GROMACS .gro file of C-alpha atoms in nm:
model
  299
    1MET     CA    1   0.347  -0.166   0.537
    2TRP     CA    2   0.618  -0.432   0.542
    3ASP     CA    3   0.719  -0.793   0.628
    4LYS     CA    4   1.015  -1.016   0.553
    5SER     CA    5   1.125  -1.006   0.193
    6PRO     CA    6   1.327  -1.285   0.032
    7LEU     CA    7   1.515  -1.038  -0.189
    8LYS     CA    8   1.656  -0.704  -0.090
    9GLY     CA    9   1.748  -0.543  -0.420
   10GLY     CA   10   2.035  -0.375  -0.239
   11LYS     CA   11   2.341  -0.582  -0.151
   12ASP     CA   12   2.196  -0.909  -0.281
   13GLN     CA   13   2.145  -0.790  -0.637
   14PRO     CA   14   2.202  -0.480  -0.848
   15ARG     CA   15   1.916  -0.234  -0.845
   16LYS     CA   16   1.717  -0.233  -1.167
   17ALA     CA   17   1.756   0.077  -1.385
   18LEU     CA   18   1.488   0.342  -1.373
   19ASN     CA   19   1.181   0.233  -1.569
   20HIS     CA   20   1.106   0.546  -1.772
   21GLU     CA   21   0.784   0.413  -1.924
   22LEU     CA   22   0.632   0.331  -1.586
   23SER     CA   23   0.765   0.654  -1.432
   24LYS     CA   24   0.586   0.854  -1.703
   25LEU     CA   25   0.265   0.655  -1.659
   26PHE     CA   26   0.268   0.676  -1.277
   27ASN     CA   27   0.331   1.052  -1.288
   28GLU     CA   28   0.032   1.088  -1.521
   29MET     CA   29  -0.176   0.890  -1.272
   30TRP     CA   30  -0.038   1.099  -0.982
   31ASP     CA   31  -0.151   1.417  -1.158
   32MET     CA   32  -0.492   1.261  -1.238
   33ASP     CA   33  -0.546   1.162  -0.875
   34VAL     CA   34  -0.801   1.431  -0.787
   35ASN     CA   35  -0.901   1.238  -0.474
   36ARG     CA   36  -0.548   1.255  -0.332
   37PHE     CA   37  -0.528   1.429   0.007
   38MET     CA   38  -0.296   1.728   0.010
   39PRO     CA   39  -0.052   1.777   0.299
   40GLY     CA   40  -0.121   2.084   0.512
   41LYS     CA   41  -0.468   2.113   0.362
   42ASP     CA   42  -0.647   1.778   0.398
   43TYR     CA   43  -0.420   1.635   0.666
   44THR     CA   44  -0.123   1.726   0.885
   45ILE     CA   45   0.141   1.492   1.024
   46GLU     CA   46   0.390   1.521   1.311
   47LEU     CA   47   0.716   1.344   1.222
   48GLN     CA   48   0.877   1.392   1.568
   49GLY     CA   49   1.195   1.185   1.622
   50LYS     CA   50   1.408   0.953   1.414
   51ALA     CA   51   1.336   0.581   1.458
   52GLY     CA   52   1.598   0.401   1.666
   53ASP     CA   53   1.787   0.081   1.587
   54SER     CA   54   1.614  -0.088   1.879
   55ALA     CA   55   1.250  -0.191   1.851
   56THR     CA   56   1.197  -0.086   2.213
   57GLN     CA   57   1.298   0.276   2.145
   58ASP     CA   58   1.009   0.517   2.088
   59SER     CA   59   1.106   0.847   1.928
   60ALA     CA   60   0.751   0.973   1.885
   61ALA     CA   61   0.535   1.050   2.187
   62ARG     CA   62   0.239   1.157   1.972
   63HIS     CA   63   0.050   1.015   1.676
   64LEU     CA   64   0.193   1.053   1.325
   65PHE     CA   65  -0.139   1.196   1.203
   66HIS     CA   66  -0.222   1.519   1.380
   67SER     CA   67  -0.537   1.581   1.175
   68VAL     CA   68  -0.721   1.432   0.876
   69ASN     CA   69  -1.025   1.580   0.702
   70GLU     CA   70  -1.262   1.291   0.768
   71GLU     CA   71  -1.557   1.478   0.618
   72ARG     CA   72  -1.376   1.487   0.283
   73MET     CA   73  -1.280   1.122   0.323
   74LYS     CA   74  -1.641   1.017   0.384
   75SER     CA   75  -1.763   1.229   0.092
   76ILE     CA   76  -1.537   1.060  -0.165
   77LYS     CA   77  -1.687   0.736  -0.290
   78THR     CA   78  -1.357   0.550  -0.335
   79PHE     CA   79  -1.243   0.630   0.020
   80ALA     CA   80  -1.584   0.555   0.175
   81THR     CA   81  -1.617   0.216   0.001
   82PHE     CA   82  -1.252   0.137   0.080
   83ILE     CA   83  -1.299   0.207   0.452
   84SER     CA   84  -1.603  -0.026   0.460
   85LEU     CA   85  -1.369  -0.316   0.368
   86LEU     CA   86  -1.119  -0.266   0.648
   87ASP     CA   87  -1.321  -0.451   0.914
   88ASN     CA   88  -1.394  -0.756   0.697
   89TYR     CA   89  -1.088  -0.961   0.791
   90GLU     CA   90  -0.946  -1.176   1.070
   91SER     CA   91  -0.593  -1.046   1.118
   92SER     CA   92  -0.434  -1.372   1.238
   93THR     CA   93  -0.292  -1.591   0.964
   94GLY     CA   94  -0.394  -1.956   0.992
   95VAL     CA   95  -0.752  -1.859   1.082
   96ALA     CA   96  -0.983  -1.921   0.785
   97GLU     CA   97  -1.160  -1.614   0.649
   98VAL     CA   98  -1.539  -1.626   0.620
   99VAL     CA   99  -1.665  -1.402   0.341
  100THR     CA  100  -2.031  -1.305   0.376
  101PRO     CA  101  -2.260  -1.201   0.087
  102GLU     CA  102  -2.258  -0.851   0.238
  103GLU     CA  103  -1.877  -0.840   0.220
  104ILE     CA  104  -1.882  -0.958  -0.143
  105ALA     CA  105  -2.123  -0.674  -0.217
  106GLU     CA  106  -1.886  -0.429  -0.041
  107ASN     CA  107  -1.592  -0.555  -0.250
  108ASN     CA  108  -1.795  -0.501  -0.568
  109ARG     CA  109  -1.904  -0.152  -0.462
  110PHE     CA  110  -1.541  -0.057  -0.404
  111LEU     CA  111  -1.431  -0.190  -0.744
  112ASP     CA  112  -1.722  -0.011  -0.915
  113ALA     CA  113  -1.620   0.315  -0.744
  114ILE     CA  114  -1.253   0.299  -0.839
  115LEU     CA  115  -1.330   0.196  -1.199
  116GLU     CA  116  -1.516   0.525  -1.242
  117THR     CA  117  -1.198   0.727  -1.168
  118GLU     CA  118  -0.959   0.868  -1.428
  119VAL     CA  119  -0.669   0.694  -1.250
  120MET     CA  120  -0.816   0.346  -1.299
  121LYS     CA  121  -0.935   0.429  -1.650
  122ARG     CA  122  -0.577   0.523  -1.741
  123ALA     CA  123  -0.445   0.202  -1.582
  124HIS     CA  124  -0.703  -0.005  -1.772
  125GLN     CA  125  -0.617   0.170  -2.100
  126TYR     CA  126  -0.246   0.094  -2.048
  127LEU     CA  127  -0.308  -0.272  -1.960
  128VAL     CA  128  -0.539  -0.325  -2.260
  129LYS     CA  129  -0.267  -0.180  -2.486
  130LYS     CA  130  -0.023  -0.433  -2.338
  131ASN     CA  131  -0.277  -0.718  -2.389
  132LEU     CA  132  -0.280  -0.775  -2.013
  133ALA     CA  133  -0.647  -0.684  -1.953
  134GLU     CA  134  -0.974  -0.731  -2.139
  135PRO     CA  135  -1.118  -0.414  -2.297
  136ASN     CA  136  -1.457  -0.491  -2.146
  137LEU     CA  137  -1.488  -0.323  -1.802
  138THR     CA  138  -1.692  -0.609  -1.656
  139ASP     CA  139  -1.416  -0.855  -1.748
  140PHE     CA  140  -1.151  -0.620  -1.610
  141LYS     CA  141  -1.345  -0.591  -1.284
  142SER     CA  142  -1.356  -0.974  -1.256
  143GLN     CA  143  -0.981  -0.982  -1.317
  144LEU     CA  144  -0.923  -0.726  -1.039
  145TYR     CA  145  -1.152  -0.921  -0.804
  146ASP     CA  146  -0.953  -1.239  -0.862
  147ILE     CA  147  -0.613  -1.068  -0.819
  148TRP     CA  148  -0.706  -0.881  -0.499
  149PHE     CA  149  -0.999  -1.050  -0.323
  150GLN     CA  150  -0.975  -1.421  -0.405
  151LEU     CA  151  -0.884  -1.602  -0.082
  152TYR     CA  152  -0.579  -1.825  -0.058
  153ALA     CA  153  -0.368  -1.994   0.211
  154ARG     CA  154  -0.066  -1.783   0.304
  155LYS     CA  155   0.116  -2.105   0.396
  156GLU     CA  156   0.088  -2.409   0.172
  157GLY     CA  157  -0.175  -2.662   0.275
  158ASN     CA  158  -0.342  -2.431   0.527
  159ARG     CA  159  -0.698  -2.304   0.509
  160PRO     CA  160  -0.774  -1.994   0.298
  161ASP     CA  161  -0.678  -1.723   0.547
  162SER     CA  162  -0.559  -1.435   0.331
  163CYS     CA  163  -0.596  -1.232   0.015
  164GLY     CA  164  -0.398  -0.955  -0.153
  165PHE     CA  165  -0.631  -0.681  -0.033
  166GLU     CA  166  -0.618  -0.793   0.330
  167HIS     CA  167  -0.239  -0.821   0.333
  168VAL     CA  168  -0.155  -0.495   0.155
  169PHE     CA  169  -0.424  -0.260   0.282
  170VAL     CA  170  -0.548  -0.406   0.613
  171GLY     CA  171  -0.251  -0.594   0.762
  172GLU     CA  172  -0.211  -0.938   0.916
  173THR     CA  173  -0.026  -1.093   1.208
  174ARG     CA  174   0.161  -1.422   1.235
  175ARG     CA  175   0.153  -1.606   1.567
  176GLY     CA  176   0.116  -1.271   1.743
  177LYS     CA  177   0.485  -1.199   1.682
  178GLN     CA  178   0.509  -1.054   1.335
  179ILE     CA  179   0.323  -0.790   1.136
  180LEU     CA  180   0.257  -0.881   0.774
  181GLY     CA  181   0.153  -0.619   0.522
  182LEU     CA  182  -0.034  -0.307   0.638
  183HIS     CA  183   0.098  -0.071   0.373
  184ASN     CA  184  -0.182   0.184   0.364
  185TRP     CA  185  -0.203   0.531   0.521
  186VAL     CA  186  -0.584   0.530   0.571
  187GLN     CA  187  -0.569   0.207   0.770
  188PHE     CA  188  -0.268   0.343   0.959
  189TYR     CA  189  -0.457   0.662   1.046
  190LEU     CA  190  -0.776   0.480   1.153
  191GLN     CA  191  -0.581   0.228   1.364
  192GLU     CA  192  -0.381   0.511   1.521
  193LYS     CA  193  -0.702   0.696   1.602
  194ARG     CA  194  -0.819   0.385   1.793
  195ASN     CA  195  -0.480   0.364   1.967
  196GLN     CA  196  -0.412   0.030   1.795
  197ILE     CA  197  -0.095   0.158   1.624
  198ASP     CA  198   0.199   0.323   1.798
  199TYR     CA  199   0.414   0.529   1.561
  200LYS     CA  200   0.779   0.514   1.676
  201GLY     CA  201   0.957   0.752   1.439
  202TYR     CA  202   1.076   0.815   1.084
  203VAL     CA  203   1.374   0.688   0.885
  204ALA     CA  204   1.556   0.963   0.692
  205ARG     CA  205   1.689   0.958   0.337
  206LYS     CA  206   2.066   0.985   0.290
  207ASN     CA  207   2.045   1.324   0.118
  208LYS     CA  208   1.789   1.460   0.363
  209ASN     CA  209   1.831   1.469   0.742
  210ARG     CA  210   1.460   1.440   0.803
  211PRO     CA  211   1.149   1.413   0.586
  212ASP     CA  212   0.929   1.719   0.532
  213LYS     CA  213   0.577   1.720   0.674
  214ASP     CA  214   0.450   1.751   0.318
  215ASP     CA  215   0.637   1.443   0.189
  216GLN     CA  216   0.389   1.195   0.042
  217VAL     CA  217   0.615   0.892   0.071
  218LEU     CA  218   0.765   0.818   0.413
  219SER     CA  219   0.973   0.548   0.580
  220LEU     CA  220   0.837   0.467   0.927
  221GLN     CA  221   0.863   0.238   1.227
  222PHE     CA  222   0.560   0.135   1.436
  223THR     CA  223   0.400  -0.130   1.655
  224TRP     CA  224   0.060  -0.291   1.590
  225LYS     CA  225  -0.115  -0.566   1.786
  226GLY     CA  226   0.191  -0.610   2.006
  227SER     CA  227   0.446  -0.653   1.724
  228VAL     CA  228   0.696  -0.416   1.563
  229LYS     CA  229   0.742  -0.317   1.198
  230PRO     CA  230   1.110  -0.220   1.206
  231ILE     CA  231   1.105  -0.012   0.886
  232GLY     CA  232   0.919   0.042   0.563
  233SER     CA  233   0.787   0.303   0.325
  234THR     CA  234   0.430   0.402   0.258
  235PHE     CA  235   0.244   0.649   0.040
  236ILE     CA  236   0.071   0.921   0.242
  237GLY     CA  237  -0.244   1.096   0.119
  238VAL     CA  238  -0.287   0.907  -0.210
  239SER     CA  239  -0.627   0.767  -0.303
  240PRO     CA  240  -0.707   0.394  -0.280
  241GLU     CA  241  -0.746   0.386  -0.660
  242PHE     CA  242  -0.391   0.520  -0.710
  243GLU     CA  243  -0.231   0.242  -0.507
  244PHE     CA  244  -0.465  -0.019  -0.652
  245ALA     CA  245  -0.378   0.089  -1.008
  246LEU     CA  246  -0.004   0.112  -0.942
  247TYR     CA  247   0.030  -0.233  -0.787
  248THR     CA  248  -0.205  -0.401  -1.038
  249ILE     CA  249   0.003  -0.271  -1.330
  250VAL     CA  250   0.334  -0.394  -1.181
  251PHE     CA  251   0.171  -0.729  -1.092
  252LEU     CA  252   0.038  -0.789  -1.445
  253LEU     CA  253   0.354  -0.674  -1.624
  254SER     CA  254   0.561  -0.955  -1.472
  255GLU     CA  255   0.516  -1.322  -1.395
  256GLU     CA  256   0.818  -1.334  -1.169
  257ASN     CA  257   0.757  -1.433  -0.808
  258VAL     CA  258   0.903  -1.103  -0.685
  259THR     CA  259   0.899  -0.796  -0.911
  260ARG     CA  260   1.086  -0.475  -0.833
  261GLU     CA  261   1.040  -0.174  -1.059
  262THR     CA  262   1.248   0.138  -0.998
  263VAL     CA  263   1.044   0.449  -1.075
  264LYS     CA  264   1.049   0.820  -1.003
  265ILE     CA  265   0.713   0.967  -0.901
  266GLU     CA  266   0.728   1.339  -0.836
  267GLU     CA  267   1.050   1.386  -0.633
  268TYR     CA  268   1.044   1.032  -0.494
  269GLU     CA  269   1.275   0.760  -0.618
  270LEU     CA  270   1.097   0.438  -0.538
  271GLN     CA  271   1.116   0.069  -0.589
  272ILE     CA  272   0.766  -0.072  -0.632
  273VAL     CA  273   0.780  -0.427  -0.498
  274VAL     CA  274   0.506  -0.674  -0.588
  275CYS     CA  275   0.507  -1.043  -0.492
  276HIS     CA  276   0.291  -1.301  -0.666
  277HIS     CA  277   0.098  -1.568  -0.478
  278GLY     CA  278   0.006  -1.778  -0.778
  279GLN     CA  279  -0.244  -1.570  -0.979
  280HIS     CA  280  -0.302  -1.337  -0.685
  281ILE     CA  281  -0.111  -1.055  -0.515
  282GLY     CA  282   0.093  -1.177  -0.218
  283THR     CA  283   0.215  -0.833  -0.119
  284ALA     CA  284   0.284  -0.493  -0.273
  285TYR     CA  285   0.455  -0.185  -0.131
  286PRO     CA  286   0.685   0.105  -0.217
  287VAL     CA  287   1.045   0.122  -0.097
  288LEU     CA  288   1.174   0.477  -0.064
  289LEU     CA  289   1.524   0.459  -0.213
  290GLY     CA  290   1.821   0.632  -0.060
  291THR     CA  291   1.730   0.573   0.305
  292ASP     CA  292   2.000   0.484   0.556
  293ARG     CA  293   1.849   0.142   0.612
  294GLU     CA  294   1.709   0.067   0.269
  295ASP     CA  295   1.811  -0.300   0.285
  296LEU     CA  296   1.605  -0.355   0.599
  297HIS     CA  297   1.271  -0.285   0.432
  298ARG     CA  298   1.008  -0.543   0.499
  299GLN     CA  299   0.699  -0.644   0.309
   0.00000   0.00000   0.00000
């Protein structure tokens, strides 16, 4: 859900004012997200203890996810096609990715599935109005493929070892010491189920001593593949198409290397951070504003 960010948006620079246009759009998309999992109904979480300042401290003896309705997950096309992509990548950066024809077909099936949803249709409509996407759906799909699935080298001159989708939704590691990306609750849940992720506790907001178990944006700390993510925020329960639409819109609206849009979605004040890697997404994630350690968020 988070790695090192060159800009903090806190002490380093003034926070951008609330973007009312995007807040309105994202709330529309939130309400349209019929595939979103509802807390207490489709899943339950156990927040347990508050994350410590030390990476060695573990304030959560049990998993974050107590239960998830996997039958519902498998029955929804966008979730099912999304999950099929999660095992397509080599997590270590510096190791070239090999993309098979079967994996290309899986990528296309996922894009076809999300483009059928009202959330992505609304995103497409907005981007066409802004002259940032072609009206033709086939062209828009090609644009999405290039932004999210086109391979690139995470470090200049290296072999193509990464893509936006892998970084944001699957997660990567660097030299076995650092977690890059992994900003998605479905991947978090599935990795936790396999005992690959160890949830270490939550980070509270300033005006709230602890999150509620029905909060759908949380700040967390965890370890994965032997490394620690000290802090970061993630959406919980939202559909793959919601995150895909949200980050694509912020990516296309700006050509800056790092874009930070302050929005309010439901009760959550967020900064949506999207980093460009040329014409592709380098990373994208939400920062839950008003947390005690907001400036420590990582990509």
